Amino acid sequence: MTTLSEQPEPDVVKVSILNEESIILGFHLTKFMLRDVITIIPSSTYVICTDNNIASIYLSKIVDSFNLICSEITLSKGENASKPRLITYIIPPGEQSKSRDTKADIEDFLLSKACTRDTCILAMGGGVIGDLVGFVASTFMRGVPFVQIPTTLLAMVDSSIGGKTAVDTPNGKNLIGCFWQPKRIYIDLIFLETLPEREFINGMAEVIKTAAISNELDFINLENGVESIREAVLNPKRDIPFQGATIATRTPSQSLLLSVIMASAKFKAHVVTHDEREGGLRGLLNFGHSIGHAIEAILSPELLHGECVSIGMIKEAEIARHLGYLNQVAVGRLYRVLNSYGLPVSLDEKKVLDLVGKKFCTVDRLMEIMKVDKKNRGDQKKIVMLSSIGNTYEKKATDISDSIIRKILSPEIMVLPIKSSPNISSTHVTMKTPGSKSISNRALVLAALGDGTCRLKGLLHSDDTQVMLVALQNLGGARFEWEDNGETLVVTGGGGNLQIPDNELYLGNAGTASRFLTTVCTLVSADTATKTKKHTILTGNARMKQRPIGPLVNALRANGSQIRYVEKEGSLPIEITPSQTKLKGGKINLAASISSQYVSSILLSAPYASESVTLSLTGGQVISQPYIDMTIAMMESFGIKVERLEGDVYRIPQGKYTNPSEYVIESDASSATYPLAVAAITGITCTLPNIGSSSIQGDAAFAVKVLKPMGCTVTQTETSTTVRGPLIGSLRPLPHIDMETMTDAFLTASVLAAVANNDKGEECVTRITGIANQRVKECNRIAAMVHELSKFGVVASELPDGIQIHGSKIQSLKSPIDGVKCYDDHRVAMSFSVLGCVIPDGTIIREKKCVEKTWPGWWDDLETKLGINLLGIDFESSYHDSSEQADSFANKHLQDEKNVSIIFIGMRGAGKSTLGKAAAKALNREFLDMDHHFESTLSTTITEFIAKEGWETFRAKETEIFKSLLNTHSSGYIIACGGGIVETPSSRDLLKQHSKNHGKVVHIVRDINDIIRYLNEDVTRPSFNEELIDVWDRRKCWYKEYSDFEYVSINTSNINGITNEKDMTRFLKFIVGQDTNLIEPFDFFGRTRRTFFVSLTFPDVNPALPNIPTITHGVDAIELRVDLLSQNGSLPSVEYISQQLAILRRSSPLPIIFTVRSQGQGGKYPDTQEKEMFLLLEHAIKWGCEYVDVEIGWSPSLISKLIKKKGNTKIIASWHDISGTMQWDGEEVRRRHRVAQEYGDIIKIIGRANCLSDNFKLQNFVESRHSDKPIIAINMGADGQLSRILNQHLTPVTHPLLPSKAAPGQLSVAEIHKSLHLIGQLPKKKFYLFGTPIAHSMSPTIHNTGFEVLGLPHYYDIFESEDVAAVKPIIEDAEFGGGSVTIPHKISIIPFLDQITEHSKLIGAVNTILVDENKNGRKLIGDNTDWLGIFHSIKDSIEINSKTTGLIIGAGGTSRAALYALHQLGVSTIYVYNRTQSKITELIDNFPTFGIVPISSLSEPIPIPPQIIISTIPATSNLEIPNEIFSFGKGGIIVEMAYKPRRTKLLIKGDEKEWIGIEGIQVLIEQGVWQFKNWIGKKAPKNIISQNVYQNYN
Ligand SMILES: NC(=O)c1ccc[n+]([C@@H]2O[C@H](COP(=O)([O-])OP(=O)(O)OC[C@H]3O[C@@H](n4cnc5c(N)ncnc54)[C@H](O)[C@@H]3O)[C@@H](O)[C@H]2O)c1
Ligand SMILES: [Zn+2]
């Protein structure tokens, strides 16, 4: 153990700010810092403020060293010197602590500790602590000195510097604060070692931002130092104590880390010094933030600030590129650097989508938010424009017009047709297209090995070339410098003199680089070896470590090179030992049937061998000969001529490459086809100066072989190509062309063929063949082209190895309404943008971003170089914001829509306060009772006020107070109004206004007779002068009219475990969009799963309530067939329906489908009452039903009106063909589908089968339709049953416990599963429990019950073994469907699996094996559901808020799952008790951010008493359970993890204290239910499982 007293005197660096050297950086600064602080800020009291996370790791050590240093200092000053005191204050972590309340808490604390002006405050923590504590210091005693000790990367480089302090308010972040400069900022990088990875990455965004705007050299450091910097923080070396404190002990990684952080801090300090209060210069720091902040406003807290800024930087750089200020090279570098540190670079990255769930950013919304930024004016926004890496276009932000921002932000783009003008044919464009990757890589190696200086022009900038460059640099082989903003790379060749690099050469996943460099590394000189550097090591990422390199290594080894595989035989990493003879040379044999890159690799290095090389290719067919030819041709350009002897034998002379002074990298030939095709289709002229007739790329023949015969004028030199198109509309078809040598160009040719015709009215067919390989590219490109072309009205069809296209007249083509789908394929996108250049109405290209794969700047080039106008389009926006919504967006500003205050209205006694309070807790809002507010504002009681002033004055005053309340409490509240609020017209107007501003007004309805009964018991309220029933009659219309939603509160307190409070929470979360309770269509692996809903056919659901859990087994939603309800034999009233719905919601958490089927559609509702029916449907939306079924046959005006109001409710647009005449292959069904697609979120079409084959027609229809919306397609009748079995999405099902089937032919879930099994669609799988002893395990009962109830063919068995290896054959068997793992295999199983989930990684154990089977193969995945059992047991029982704390007893294996569960539940302080403290320390080490607080005795008073206690120790341990642990009071929850006895001592004691007790067996069952769900994609039937388990268990 090292103690702080041994901490050496650190070497520090100082940065000056505001003309004082007050920023100090280094490693292990604690003692240095304390001594410094005590000396320069002498005070009587020092206060350290920090948060829980940091305190638990660092605080005690710091306190110790403070005492130590104080003693030292007082000693040196003599006995009488007074010793300063140190006090500490800890707040909960997180942004919510940055509040006025916490500020007040700290101040009260300081005052209570008698702190005076003579106090110095130390803010130790991230930005939250720094901002908050700085603000406290600024006003405490009119300002006391303070010190920043930043512990997050963000705080080190940004928030601690500059003196900005602030707290948040419900109206927005950082709105209250001031400038208050810290006296010192101590940046101790050692803090970063405990920072969670995501927080580190978050801070990197600011570091990268600063380098990007200020200094290219810093940026290069970041580019080259990714591995090293990440390692210094995430995986630091700890060879010696206090490593890094002194320069002598600093690792190279630490030095690099220090230098990049210092650079960032320095720049911020510089800006602050020269521009302390926000001006132009400071504005530069806003790079990435204009757009980043808008994203953050929507996606916070799911995305962190730096993550949003990262995406913002890319978007803002793209704007600069679009405007021609910045080139693609720079955008690419920015993109790669952000990406390499783990930051997101796009909103639709999987990582981002996973984090943000259902939230999304529409372009409209982003634009709206940016509008309110105070820096902007009119339709211009101020955005920082980069002009190159390290420089900005202006020394301040630049005005950018909205239309440009919109274009860049939009996910879709509309290509407008070229403006036809008489002189179009005189337009001549010259442009460069992206360089070829193959040629770029070869040129880099050649120039680096050559003698002299070579300017490489047009190099492709990609991950691959970047990696190659860095590796060559590290081999000392050459010098590289950029010119013309990265357009030219100046290579000073090293003539083949290479040295052993300092570190491993990390190649990421760059395949070409790994192959070429393998031979290059054999040329390294043995003389450069030292004691510590003996070999060259080539390595890469995980994917790279799978890719083969064997044949090449074999050939080199046979030739005498010493190469060793470091890990897996046949792949990187490899270690190459330099030899005196370098590459020996002479005869080399190479198996060349796998990759031509092996051949090129040897060819490129061969001239430097000790003898001239004769290379023989063996192994039969040599593949990709053109690439070998390319290498040989390029070697010749660098002065070495390779001779091809007979067959596949090459002789390479010895020599050195002579670098030509300039080498122009040829364009990628496939990319080149697009601008040339634009010329062909529009009639302009286009010249490409970087590809011509000498090219050896196959696609280079496109101009001559395709464009020329189609009627273009083509002129080519060796290195350039010029194409002039004929007049628009006069391209000629190509009867037949074989494109085997240029397959990638067939898409370009196809769009041209689509408009190729002649005036003679003949068939103008183009047939392209030889392109079969294009079926297996990014997508099936042939099918994609046929399909997308047909959307324009082009007739096209597939050929066995090609495509056939009928050319049409341009005027007859229409643009597809829903745009061109690109299948994430860059070539599809670019080809159709060529076609779009002439289509009259403008063509929308979806997923525009897919062009980034090969040509990120394509859209800019298409517009700015080729002159085609583009518009930004956002399908989501136009879909989500109707115009009226968009208007009110403008008023809403930044206010988060989801947080707008909710207002409750309704009769007194309806439950507004009780429910409101509970829901406010669950939604993390504040609750406010209007009546109380009234009373406290006027310091009177309402009864008194009315007695004195009368009702009229009361109402007037009420309105006045209500009005100001809506201003001050417009978000973050649930406000319960007095019952009479609707009596005053001006109050009603206020309610309307609130709804318009997206606030929600909810009417809490309760049966009036219940209310009367209830109120009669309460005498404290002022009485009305009239009968309650009359009051209700007068108000009820107003309540209806002025509310957006209606919540029906019922007397039953709890049905099937769902309380009123819980249901209220579900309702509110739904209406504000916090949790819309929608059906999850995907399984654990993201595959579409089958979903079902059960149609209830009860006339009254009440008697059936106990059966609801059983009836809903295996289904995903419940349909309430409203037309089948019956109130005393007649049509149900609105009230009756609302009651039924309310009861149903209390009996199941499943989403509800609200359906009113009319007689004409097979239901019972009268066909004549259309208006009444729509009234019911509108009510369904008001009641918060998740789904509403609407028949598309009703009046369109009624349907549209309904849909406008739908809010978060999803519409199922359905069509029932009761007549039985609709044919699935006819016109009618297509028409119905179109209409349904327009109205619905889900489409439902029900036909009738007259024979079995009608079901196949239905299947064909479903597969061939073009829509992203899910469809329910079914045939009624016995002949149609097959369609019910095969339907994928939301199949309606029945259950034996229902009185009747909702439709003829309906099946149950179990029946459908059994049928699927019989027809081979659901193979039987075997599941196992692994471990020992397990003979008495309940798991088989759990899972086999589940399988049986759901009709699944699977079987679960136990497999007992001591030796974990025995499970191997079982899990590898194809029949194996999944497994449970228990002691003793939970850890030892891991090596047998392909991967384990994040959960299990964190918990450190696997209890579940999942099988991920798809077309790419089969993978075994380890998961952990232990925590889920605990998590759900608690979540279903109590509401957790930010103040809830938990206690875990025990610190063994199970406690880890318990910890994880509590953390996932959002519990931020977790007390842990264990007999041995060291175990707790270990837990804290493993979960440093979980807020673990160790307690040494259970009877010690706990500051915030826990509401949750989890016991993870055996029931046999005779632990005393003191009363103190229950000091939370009634209503806490105990989770017991021990199974035997069923009622442990703890549970019994908990019972006495009126705590909820969860038995171990309950947790096991819950855990099993989730395990089952992860295997099967369905929740297990818990109630029957529990029954069976308890039967066997007791
Ligand atoms: N004043 C300014 O100029 C300025 C500039 C930028 C951001 N900010 C503010 O900064 C805040 C964000 O700061 P942040 O990103 O640092 O977040 P933060 O302060 O919330 O810290 C992030 C998390 O990391 C934990 N943590 C911090 N240091 C740790 C360590 N060394 N080891 C383990 N855990 C650690 C914290 O407890 C917290 O959970 C925001 O409120 C923002 O408004 C201010
Ligand atoms: Zn920032």
GROMACS .gro file of C-alpha atoms and ligand atoms in nm, residues 154 158 206 209 289 305 309, ligand 2:
model
    8
  154LEU     CA    1  -1.486   1.840  -1.948
  158ASP     CA    2  -1.369   2.382  -2.023
  206GLU     CA    3  -1.434   1.976  -2.626
  209LYS     CA    4  -1.323   2.111  -3.081
  289HIS     CA    5  -2.249   2.409  -3.033
  305HIS     CA    6  -2.338   1.747  -2.403
  309VAL     CA    7  -2.155   1.874  -2.980
 1596ZN      ZN    8  -1.943   2.265  -2.462
   0.00000   0.00000   0.00000
